[in-house]
């Protein structure tokens, strides 16, 4: 997550408007003692931000190998009595961890834990996932996987891995930053969980410059000047009357330097962004975030890069909305396409039964059209309508189409209402 030797830009904290999450806090638990750490911290955070809290536990399927077929593992339904045993263990955990919080909603689901937790968080538009931070050994990692890292690979919701002993809002917080919009948004999310009088270290790990020659020394000096300007911009965005901010520049390997700094300063929370979204993020989570989750001696908050993209998309939904006339919708969509061809889009499906699903981001718009016979809107994304490099998405059963614009008349969101929900195309 830390930068290369390229100079830092003082303007790099300038980012699109974002909307911080405001849904419920979800406490995800497997009912083990490791998960207990999540409950007192979640209770404190819920009080601080006046958020609803949902306790979510997932009963995983029983898996077994199929002999004679290489690499095949078959998932089976949990055995009879598994649900009752799980419910009893969950009730016992609630009694020992937060017996006074009887107003919390409790949900039990079945399936692969990370997938179920991610889907539930998306459906509820959760502001935060809180999990107890268990210390899994290498054998358990191989066979059971690391649920927290998996959540960050496939989900969009910020994840707070709680360490035992943190029972109040964090007061000594280290925020790793490379001055990108991703790390700025991670810092903004962190502000919603910190104590009002917290000490915040903004820590940037940069390259080790060779200053043996004048030209190299000048390059290192310029880097530090631009980093100082970026720190000032970041502090201005995060400013809080009672919090104390300190800027720190370190050099070396990012994960090693951050872990050492956290240890030296007795931090109770370290914050990082997991950059990017989509296929590449699913292959490999950022090395810094993974190292913090595995090795940090305190609680860890990691904010997926896709959380920033989603927040930006939601913030752009303007109240200046015009409903297209279905009698002339063909011409209206043709004009919309002409005005916005080539602009990057994020496409979100909001379904009443399946919840919110992000279908894609940063896809250039190629066009939109309407088929009257089937009441279907067709969306095309890619470099052009005729190029082989494109993707299309059809929306049948359309009941209405709206276009939202900003004060300057620039289209920001195309909303397509249809049976069961709506599809939103947010333009960059």
CSV table of C-alpha atoms in Angstrom, one decimal:
chain,number,residue,atom,x,y,z
A,1,UNK,CA,0.0,0.0,0.0
A,2,UNK,CA,3.0,2.4,0.4
A,3,UNK,CA,4.3,4.4,-2.5
A,4,UNK,CA,7.2,3.8,-4.8
A,5,UNK,CA,10.1,6.1,-5.2
A,6,UNK,CA,8.0,8.5,-7.3
A,7,UNK,CA,7.4,11.9,-5.7
A,8,UNK,CA,4.3,12.4,-3.6
A,9,UNK,CA,1.8,14.9,-4.9
A,10,UNK,CA,0.5,17.5,-2.5
A,11,UNK,CA,-2.8,17.4,-4.2
A,12,UNK,CA,-3.2,13.6,-3.9
A,13,UNK,CA,-5.6,13.8,-1.0
A,14,UNK,CA,-8.1,15.7,-3.2
A,15,UNK,CA,-10.8,13.2,-4.0
A,16,UNK,CA,-14.3,12.9,-5.1
A,17,UNK,CA,-17.0,13.6,-2.6
A,18,UNK,CA,-17.8,10.5,-0.4
A,19,UNK,CA,-20.6,9.5,1.9
A,20,UNK,CA,-19.5,7.6,5.0
A,21,UNK,CA,-21.4,4.5,5.7
A,22,UNK,CA,-24.4,4.9,8.1
A,23,UNK,CA,-25.9,1.4,8.3
A,24,UNK,CA,-25.8,-1.0,11.2
A,25,UNK,CA,-22.7,-2.5,12.8
A,26,UNK,CA,-22.4,-6.2,12.2
A,27,UNK,CA,-20.7,-8.4,14.7
A,28,UNK,CA,-19.7,-11.6,13.0
A,29,UNK,CA,-18.9,-14.5,15.2
A,30,UNK,CA,-18.2,-18.3,15.0
A,31,UNK,CA,-19.2,-18.5,18.8
A,32,UNK,CA,-15.6,-19.2,19.8
A,33,UNK,CA,-13.7,-17.5,22.6
A,34,UNK,CA,-11.6,-15.6,20.0
A,35,UNK,CA,-14.8,-14.0,18.8
A,36,UNK,CA,-15.7,-12.6,22.2
A,37,UNK,CA,-13.4,-9.6,21.7
A,38,UNK,CA,-15.7,-8.2,19.1
A,39,UNK,CA,-18.7,-7.7,21.4
A,40,UNK,CA,-17.6,-5.1,24.0
A,41,UNK,CA,-15.9,-3.0,21.3
A,42,UNK,CA,-19.0,-3.2,19.1
A,43,UNK,CA,-21.2,-2.1,22.0
A,44,UNK,CA,-19.0,0.9,22.6
A,45,UNK,CA,-19.0,1.9,19.0
A,46,UNK,CA,-22.8,1.5,18.6
A,47,UNK,CA,-23.3,3.8,21.6
A,48,UNK,CA,-20.9,6.4,20.2
A,49,UNK,CA,-22.4,6.6,16.7
A,50,UNK,CA,-26.0,5.6,17.7
A,51,UNK,CA,-26.0,2.6,15.3
A,52,UNK,CA,-28.1,-0.5,15.3
A,53,UNK,CA,-26.2,-3.7,15.9
A,54,UNK,CA,-26.6,-7.1,14.3
A,55,UNK,CA,-25.0,-10.3,15.5
A,56,UNK,CA,-24.4,-12.6,12.6
A,57,UNK,CA,-23.2,-16.2,12.9
A,58,UNK,CA,-22.8,-18.6,10.0
A,59,UNK,CA,-23.0,-22.4,10.3
A,60,UNK,CA,-20.5,-23.7,7.7
A,61,UNK,CA,-21.2,-26.7,5.6
A,62,UNK,CA,-19.6,-30.0,6.3
A,63,UNK,CA,-17.0,-30.8,3.6
A,64,UNK,CA,-15.6,-34.1,2.5
A,65,UNK,CA,-13.2,-35.1,-0.3
A,66,UNK,CA,-14.3,-37.3,-3.2
A,67,UNK,CA,-11.7,-40.0,-3.5
A,68,UNK,CA,-10.6,-40.8,-7.0
A,69,UNK,CA,-11.3,-37.2,-8.2
A,70,UNK,CA,-8.3,-34.9,-7.8
A,71,UNK,CA,-8.9,-31.7,-5.8
A,72,UNK,CA,-12.7,-32.2,-5.5
A,73,UNK,CA,-14.3,-31.3,-2.2
A,74,UNK,CA,-18.1,-31.6,-1.8
A,75,UNK,CA,-20.0,-29.4,0.7
A,76,UNK,CA,-22.8,-31.1,2.6
A,77,UNK,CA,-25.6,-29.8,4.7
A,78,UNK,CA,-24.8,-29.6,8.5
A,79,UNK,CA,-25.9,-32.7,10.4
A,80,UNK,CA,-29.1,-32.9,12.3
A,81,UNK,CA,-28.8,-31.0,15.6
A,82,UNK,CA,-26.0,-28.7,14.3
A,83,UNK,CA,-28.3,-25.7,14.2
A,84,UNK,CA,-29.5,-26.3,17.8
A,85,UNK,CA,-26.0,-26.7,19.0
A,86,UNK,CA,-24.9,-23.6,17.2
A,87,UNK,CA,-27.8,-21.6,18.6
A,88,UNK,CA,-26.9,-22.7,22.1
A,89,UNK,CA,-23.3,-21.8,21.7
A,90,UNK,CA,-24.3,-18.4,20.4
A,91,UNK,CA,-26.7,-17.7,23.2
A,92,UNK,CA,-23.9,-18.7,25.7
A,93,UNK,CA,-21.5,-16.2,24.0
A,94,UNK,CA,-24.1,-13.4,24.1
A,95,UNK,CA,-24.6,-14.1,27.8
A,96,UNK,CA,-20.9,-13.9,28.7
A,97,UNK,CA,-20.0,-11.0,26.3
A,98,UNK,CA,-23.0,-8.6,26.2
A,99,UNK,CA,-25.8,-9.9,28.4
A,100,UNK,CA,-27.2,-6.4,28.7
A,101,UNK,CA,-27.6,-5.9,25.0
A,102,UNK,CA,-30.8,-7.7,24.5
A,103,UNK,CA,-32.0,-5.2,21.8
A,104,UNK,CA,-29.4,-6.5,19.3
A,105,UNK,CA,-30.7,-8.4,16.3
A,106,UNK,CA,-29.3,-11.9,16.0
A,107,UNK,CA,-29.2,-13.8,12.7
A,108,UNK,CA,-27.9,-17.3,12.0
A,109,UNK,CA,-27.2,-18.4,8.4
A,110,UNK,CA,-25.8,-21.4,6.7
A,111,UNK,CA,-23.1,-21.5,4.1
A,112,UNK,CA,-19.5,-20.5,3.5
A,113,UNK,CA,-18.8,-18.0,6.3
A,114,UNK,CA,-17.0,-15.2,4.4
A,115,UNK,CA,-19.5,-15.3,1.5
A,116,UNK,CA,-22.5,-15.2,3.8
A,117,UNK,CA,-21.0,-12.4,5.9
A,118,UNK,CA,-20.1,-10.4,2.9
A,119,UNK,CA,-23.6,-10.8,1.3
A,120,UNK,CA,-25.3,-9.8,4.5
A,121,UNK,CA,-23.2,-6.7,5.0
A,122,UNK,CA,-23.9,-5.7,1.4
A,123,UNK,CA,-27.7,-6.2,1.8
A,124,UNK,CA,-27.8,-4.2,5.1
A,125,UNK,CA,-25.4,-1.6,3.8
A,126,UNK,CA,-23.4,-2.1,7.0
A,127,UNK,CA,-21.1,0.7,8.1
A,128,UNK,CA,-18.7,-1.8,9.8
A,129,UNK,CA,-17.9,-5.5,10.3
A,130,UNK,CA,-16.5,-6.3,13.7
A,131,UNK,CA,-14.8,-9.6,14.3
A,132,UNK,CA,-12.7,-11.0,17.1
A,133,UNK,CA,-9.1,-11.4,16.1
A,134,UNK,CA,-8.1,-15.0,16.6
A,135,UNK,CA,-4.5,-16.1,16.5
A,136,UNK,CA,-4.6,-18.9,13.9
A,137,UNK,CA,-1.5,-21.0,13.4
A,138,UNK,CA,-0.1,-21.9,10.0
A,139,UNK,CA,-1.8,-25.3,9.9
A,140,UNK,CA,-5.2,-23.7,10.6
A,141,UNK,CA,-4.5,-21.2,7.9
A,142,UNK,CA,-3.9,-23.9,5.3
A,143,UNK,CA,-7.0,-25.9,6.1
A,144,UNK,CA,-9.5,-23.3,7.4
A,145,UNK,CA,-8.5,-20.2,5.7
A,146,UNK,CA,-8.3,-16.7,7.3
A,147,UNK,CA,-11.8,-15.4,7.3
A,148,UNK,CA,-10.8,-11.7,8.0
A,149,UNK,CA,-8.5,-11.6,4.9
A,150,UNK,CA,-11.2,-13.4,2.8
A,151,UNK,CA,-13.8,-10.8,3.8
A,152,UNK,CA,-11.4,-8.0,2.6
A,153,UNK,CA,-10.8,-9.8,-0.6
A,154,UNK,CA,-14.4,-10.3,-1.6
A,155,UNK,CA,-16.3,-7.6,0.3
A,156,UNK,CA,-16.8,-3.8,0.3
A,157,UNK,CA,-17.4,-3.3,4.0
A,158,UNK,CA,-14.7,-1.9,6.4
A,159,UNK,CA,-13.5,-4.7,8.7
A,160,UNK,CA,-12.4,-4.1,12.3
A,161,UNK,CA,-10.5,-7.0,13.8
A,162,UNK,CA,-10.8,-6.5,17.5
A,163,UNK,CA,-8.1,-7.5,19.9
A,164,UNK,CA,-9.0,-8.8,23.4
A,165,UNK,CA,-8.8,-5.9,25.9
A,166,UNK,CA,-10.0,-3.1,23.7
A,167,UNK,CA,-13.4,-2.4,25.3
A,168,UNK,CA,-13.7,1.4,24.5
A,169,UNK,CA,-13.3,3.6,21.5
A,170,UNK,CA,-9.5,3.6,20.5
A,171,UNK,CA,-7.4,6.5,21.9
A,172,UNK,CA,-4.0,5.8,20.4
A,173,UNK,CA,-4.5,5.3,16.6
A,174,UNK,CA,-2.0,4.8,13.8
A,175,UNK,CA,-3.3,5.5,10.3
A,176,UNK,CA,-1.1,4.3,7.5
A,177,UNK,CA,-1.3,6.6,4.5
A,178,UNK,CA,0.2,6.9,1.0
A,179,UNK,CA,-2.0,10.0,0.4
A,180,UNK,CA,-4.2,8.3,-2.1
A,181,UNK,CA,-8.0,8.7,-2.0
A,182,UNK,CA,-8.2,5.1,-0.7
A,183,UNK,CA,-6.1,5.8,2.4
A,184,UNK,CA,-7.8,9.2,2.9
A,185,UNK,CA,-11.2,7.4,3.0
A,186,UNK,CA,-9.8,4.8,5.3
A,187,UNK,CA,-8.8,7.6,7.7
A,188,UNK,CA,-12.2,9.1,7.4
A,189,UNK,CA,-13.8,5.8,8.4
A,190,UNK,CA,-11.3,5.6,11.3
A,191,UNK,CA,-12.5,8.9,12.6
A,192,UNK,CA,-16.0,7.4,13.2
A,193,UNK,CA,-14.6,4.8,15.6
A,194,UNK,CA,-11.9,6.8,17.5
A,195,UNK,CA,-12.4,8.4,20.9
A,196,UNK,CA,-13.1,12.2,20.7
A,197,UNK,CA,-9.8,12.9,22.4
A,198,UNK,CA,-7.7,10.4,20.5
A,199,UNK,CA,-4.1,10.8,19.5
A,200,UNK,CA,-3.8,10.1,15.8
A,201,UNK,CA,-0.5,9.3,14.1
A,202,UNK,CA,-0.6,9.7,10.3
A,203,UNK,CA,2.2,7.5,9.2
A,204,UNK,CA,3.7,7.5,5.7
A,205,UNK,CA,6.4,5.0,4.8
A,206,UNK,CA,8.5,6.2,1.9
A,207,UNK,CA,11.6,5.0,0.1
A,208,UNK,CA,15.1,5.2,1.5
A,209,UNK,CA,16.7,7.9,-0.6
A,210,UNK,CA,20.4,8.0,-1.5
A,211,UNK,CA,21.5,11.5,-0.6
A,212,UNK,CA,25.2,11.1,-1.4
A,213,UNK,CA,25.0,13.5,-4.4
A,214,UNK,CA,23.4,17.0,-4.6
A,215,UNK,CA,20.9,16.0,-7.2
A,216,UNK,CA,19.8,13.0,-5.2
A,217,UNK,CA,19.6,15.0,-2.0
A,218,UNK,CA,17.5,17.6,-3.8
A,219,UNK,CA,15.1,14.8,-4.9
A,220,UNK,CA,14.8,13.5,-1.3
A,221,UNK,CA,14.2,17.1,0.0
A,222,UNK,CA,11.4,17.6,-2.6
A,223,UNK,CA,9.8,14.3,-1.6
A,224,UNK,CA,9.7,15.4,2.0
A,225,UNK,CA,8.3,18.9,1.1
A,226,UNK,CA,5.5,17.4,-0.9
A,227,UNK,CA,4.7,14.8,1.8
A,228,UNK,CA,4.5,17.6,4.4
A,229,UNK,CA,2.0,19.4,2.1
A,230,UNK,CA,0.0,16.2,1.6
A,231,UNK,CA,-0.1,15.7,5.4
A,232,UNK,CA,-1.4,19.2,5.9
A,233,UNK,CA,-4.2,18.7,3.4
A,234,UNK,CA,-5.1,15.4,5.0
A,235,UNK,CA,-5.2,16.9,8.5
A,236,UNK,CA,-7.5,19.6,7.2
A,237,UNK,CA,-9.9,17.0,5.9
A,238,UNK,CA,-9.8,15.0,9.2
A,239,UNK,CA,-9.6,17.9,11.6
A,240,UNK,CA,-11.4,17.4,14.9
A,241,UNK,CA,-11.4,19.9,17.8
A,242,UNK,CA,-10.1,17.6,20.6
A,243,UNK,CA,-8.0,15.1,18.6
A,244,UNK,CA,-4.2,15.4,18.4
A,245,UNK,CA,-2.6,14.7,15.1
A,246,UNK,CA,1.1,13.9,14.5
A,247,UNK,CA,2.7,13.5,11.1
A,248,UNK,CA,5.3,10.7,10.8
A,249,UNK,CA,7.5,9.8,7.8
A,250,UNK,CA,9.4,6.5,8.0
A,251,UNK,CA,11.6,4.8,5.5
A,252,UNK,CA,12.0,1.1,4.7
A,253,UNK,CA,9.7,-1.8,4.2
A,254,UNK,CA,6.2,-0.6,4.8
A,255,UNK,CA,4.8,-3.5,6.9
A,256,UNK,CA,7.9,-3.8,9.0
A,257,UNK,CA,8.1,-0.1,9.8
A,258,UNK,CA,4.4,0.2,10.6
A,259,UNK,CA,4.5,-2.8,12.9
A,260,UNK,CA,7.5,-1.5,14.8
A,261,UNK,CA,5.9,2.0,15.1
A,262,UNK,CA,2.7,0.5,16.4
A,263,UNK,CA,4.6,-1.5,19.0
A,264,UNK,CA,6.8,1.4,20.1
A,265,UNK,CA,3.9,3.7,20.6
A,266,UNK,CA,1.5,1.3,22.3
A,267,UNK,CA,-1.3,1.9,19.7
A,268,UNK,CA,-4.6,0.3,20.4
A,269,UNK,CA,-5.7,0.5,16.7
A,270,UNK,CA,-3.9,0.6,13.4
A,271,UNK,CA,-5.7,1.6,10.2
A,272,UNK,CA,-4.9,0.7,6.6
A,273,UNK,CA,-6.6,0.8,3.2
A,274,UNK,CA,-6.6,-2.3,1.0
A,275,UNK,CA,-6.2,-0.7,-2.4
A,276,UNK,CA,-8.3,-1.3,-5.5
A,277,UNK,CA,-11.2,-3.5,-6.2
A,278,UNK,CA,-12.3,-6.2,-8.6
A,279,UNK,CA,-10.3,-9.2,-10.0
A,280,UNK,CA,-6.8,-8.1,-8.9
A,281,UNK,CA,-7.9,-7.4,-5.3
A,282,UNK,CA,-9.4,-10.9,-5.2
A,283,UNK,CA,-6.2,-12.5,-6.3
A,284,UNK,CA,-3.9,-10.8,-3.7
A,285,UNK,CA,-4.8,-8.5,-0.8
A,286,UNK,CA,-2.3,-5.7,-0.2
A,287,UNK,CA,0.8,-7.0,1.6
A,288,UNK,CA,0.6,-4.2,4.2
A,289,UNK,CA,-3.0,-5.0,5.2
A,290,UNK,CA,-2.3,-8.7,5.3
A,291,UNK,CA,0.8,-8.2,7.5
A,292,UNK,CA,-1.2,-6.0,9.9
A,293,UNK,CA,-4.0,-8.5,10.2
A,294,UNK,CA,-1.6,-11.3,10.9
A,295,UNK,CA,1.0,-9.6,13.1
A,296,UNK,CA,-0.2,-6.3,14.6
A,297,UNK,CA,-0.2,-6.4,18.4
A,298,UNK,CA,-3.4,-4.4,18.6
A,299,UNK,CA,-6.8,-4.1,16.9
A,300,UNK,CA,-6.8,-3.5,13.1
A,301,UNK,CA,-9.2,-1.6,10.9
A,302,UNK,CA,-8.9,-2.3,7.1
A,303,UNK,CA,-11.0,-0.4,4.6
A,304,UNK,CA,-11.3,-2.0,1.1
A,305,UNK,CA,-10.6,0.3,-1.8
A,306,UNK,CA,-14.0,-0.7,-3.2
A,307,UNK,CA,-15.6,0.9,-0.1
A,308,UNK,CA,-14.2,4.2,-1.2
A,309,UNK,CA,-15.6,3.7,-4.7
A,310,UNK,CA,-19.0,2.8,-3.3
A,311,UNK,CA,-19.0,5.8,-1.1
A,312,UNK,CA,-18.1,8.1,-4.0
A,313,UNK,CA,-20.9,6.6,-6.1
A,314,UNK,CA,-23.5,7.1,-3.4
A,315,UNK,CA,-22.4,10.7,-2.7
A,316,UNK,CA,-23.0,11.6,-6.4
A,317,UNK,CA,-26.7,10.8,-6.3
A,318,UNK,CA,-28.0,14.3,-6.9
A,319,UNK,CA,-31.5,15.4,-5.8
A,320,UNK,CA,-31.9,17.2,-9.2
A,321,UNK,CA,-33.8,14.4,-10.9
A,322,UNK,CA,-35.8,14.3,-14.2
A,323,UNK,CA,-38.1,11.5,-15.1
A,324,UNK,CA,-37.9,10.5,-18.7
A,325,UNK,CA,-41.1,10.3,-20.7
A,326,UNK,CA,-41.7,6.7,-21.8
A,327,UNK,CA,-43.3,8.1,-25.0
A,328,UNK,CA,-40.0,9.6,-26.1
A,329,UNK,CA,-37.6,7.5,-24.1
A,330,UNK,CA,-35.8,6.2,-27.3
A,331,UNK,CA,-34.7,9.7,-28.2
A,332,UNK,CA,-34.0,10.6,-24.5
A,333,UNK,CA,-31.7,7.6,-24.0
A,334,UNK,CA,-30.0,8.3,-27.4
A,335,UNK,CA,-29.3,11.9,-26.2
A,336,UNK,CA,-28.1,10.6,-22.8
A,337,UNK,CA,-25.7,8.3,-24.6
A,338,UNK,CA,-24.4,11.0,-26.9
A,339,UNK,CA,-23.8,13.3,-23.9
A,340,UNK,CA,-22.0,10.7,-21.8
A,341,UNK,CA,-20.3,8.3,-24.1
A,342,UNK,CA,-16.9,7.3,-22.8
A,343,UNK,CA,-17.5,8.3,-19.2
A,344,UNK,CA,-16.6,5.8,-16.5
A,345,UNK,CA,-19.6,4.1,-14.8
A,346,UNK,CA,-20.4,2.2,-11.7
A,347,UNK,CA,-23.4,-0.1,-12.0
A,348,UNK,CA,-25.4,-1.1,-8.9
A,349,UNK,CA,-28.4,-3.5,-8.8
A,350,UNK,CA,-30.7,-2.9,-5.8
A,351,UNK,CA,-33.0,-5.9,-5.6
A,352,UNK,CA,-35.6,-6.2,-2.9
A,353,UNK,CA,-34.9,-9.9,-2.4
A,354,UNK,CA,-31.1,-10.2,-3.0
A,355,UNK,CA,-30.1,-6.8,-1.7
A,356,UNK,CA,-27.4,-4.5,-3.2
A,357,UNK,CA,-25.0,-5.9,-5.8
A,358,UNK,CA,-22.3,-3.9,-7.5
A,359,UNK,CA,-22.1,-5.2,-11.1
A,360,UNK,CA,-19.0,-3.3,-12.1
A,361,UNK,CA,-17.0,-0.1,-11.8
A,362,UNK,CA,-14.9,2.2,-14.0
A,363,UNK,CA,-16.6,0.9,-17.1
A,364,UNK,CA,-16.8,3.4,-20.0
A,365,UNK,CA,-20.3,4.0,-21.2
A,366,UNK,CA,-20.9,3.1,-24.8
A,367,UNK,CA,-24.7,3.6,-24.9
A,368,UNK,CA,-28.2,2.9,-23.7
A,369,UNK,CA,-31.3,2.0,-25.6
A,370,UNK,CA,-35.0,0.9,-25.0
A,371,UNK,CA,-36.9,-2.0,-26.6
A,372,UNK,CA,-40.6,-1.1,-26.4
A,373,UNK,CA,-41.8,-4.6,-27.2
A,374,UNK,CA,-40.3,-6.1,-24.1
A,375,UNK,CA,-39.9,-2.9,-22.0
A,376,UNK,CA,-36.2,-3.6,-21.8
A,377,UNK,CA,-33.3,-1.1,-21.3
A,378,UNK,CA,-30.0,-2.3,-22.8
A,379,UNK,CA,-26.8,-0.8,-21.4
A,380,UNK,CA,-23.5,-1.1,-23.3
A,381,UNK,CA,-20.1,-0.5,-21.8
A,382,UNK,CA,-16.7,-0.5,-23.6
A,383,UNK,CA,-14.7,1.5,-26.0
A,384,UNK,CA,-17.5,1.5,-28.6
A,385,UNK,CA,-20.7,-0.3,-29.6
A,386,UNK,CA,-19.0,-2.1,-32.5
A,387,UNK,CA,-15.7,-3.1,-30.8
A,388,UNK,CA,-15.4,-6.6,-29.5
A,389,UNK,CA,-14.2,-5.2,-26.2
A,390,UNK,CA,-17.5,-4.4,-24.6
A,391,UNK,CA,-20.0,-5.7,-22.1
A,392,UNK,CA,-23.8,-5.4,-22.3
A,393,UNK,CA,-26.5,-5.6,-19.6
A,394,UNK,CA,-30.2,-6.0,-20.2
A,395,UNK,CA,-32.9,-4.8,-17.8
A,396,UNK,CA,-36.3,-6.2,-18.6
A,397,UNK,CA,-39.6,-5.1,-17.1
A,398,UNK,CA,-38.7,-1.4,-16.9
A,399,UNK,CA,-41.3,0.8,-15.2
A,400,UNK,CA,-39.5,4.1,-15.2
A,401,UNK,CA,-36.2,5.9,-16.0
A,402,UNK,CA,-34.8,8.9,-14.2
A,403,UNK,CA,-31.7,11.0,-14.8
A,404,UNK,CA,-30.1,12.9,-11.9
A,405,UNK,CA,-27.8,15.8,-12.6
A,406,UNK,CA,-25.6,18.2,-10.6
A,407,UNK,CA,-26.1,21.9,-10.4
A,408,UNK,CA,-24.2,22.4,-13.6
A,409,UNK,CA,-26.5,20.1,-15.6
A,410,UNK,CA,-24.0,17.3,-15.8
A,411,UNK,CA,-25.6,13.8,-15.7
A,412,UNK,CA,-24.5,11.9,-12.6
A,413,UNK,CA,-26.9,9.0,-12.2
A,414,UNK,CA,-29.2,7.0,-14.5
A,415,UNK,CA,-31.8,5.2,-12.5
A,416,UNK,CA,-33.8,2.4,-14.1
A,417,UNK,CA,-36.8,1.2,-12.1
A,418,UNK,CA,-37.9,-2.4,-12.8
A,419,UNK,CA,-39.8,-5.3,-11.4
A,420,UNK,CA,-38.2,-6.1,-8.1
A,421,UNK,CA,-36.0,-3.1,-7.6
A,422,UNK,CA,-33.8,-0.7,-9.5
A,423,UNK,CA,-30.5,-0.4,-11.3
A,424,UNK,CA,-28.3,2.6,-10.8
A,425,UNK,CA,-25.6,3.7,-13.3
A,426,UNK,CA,-23.4,6.3,-11.6
A,427,UNK,CA,-21.2,8.4,-13.9
A,428,UNK,CA,-17.7,9.5,-12.9
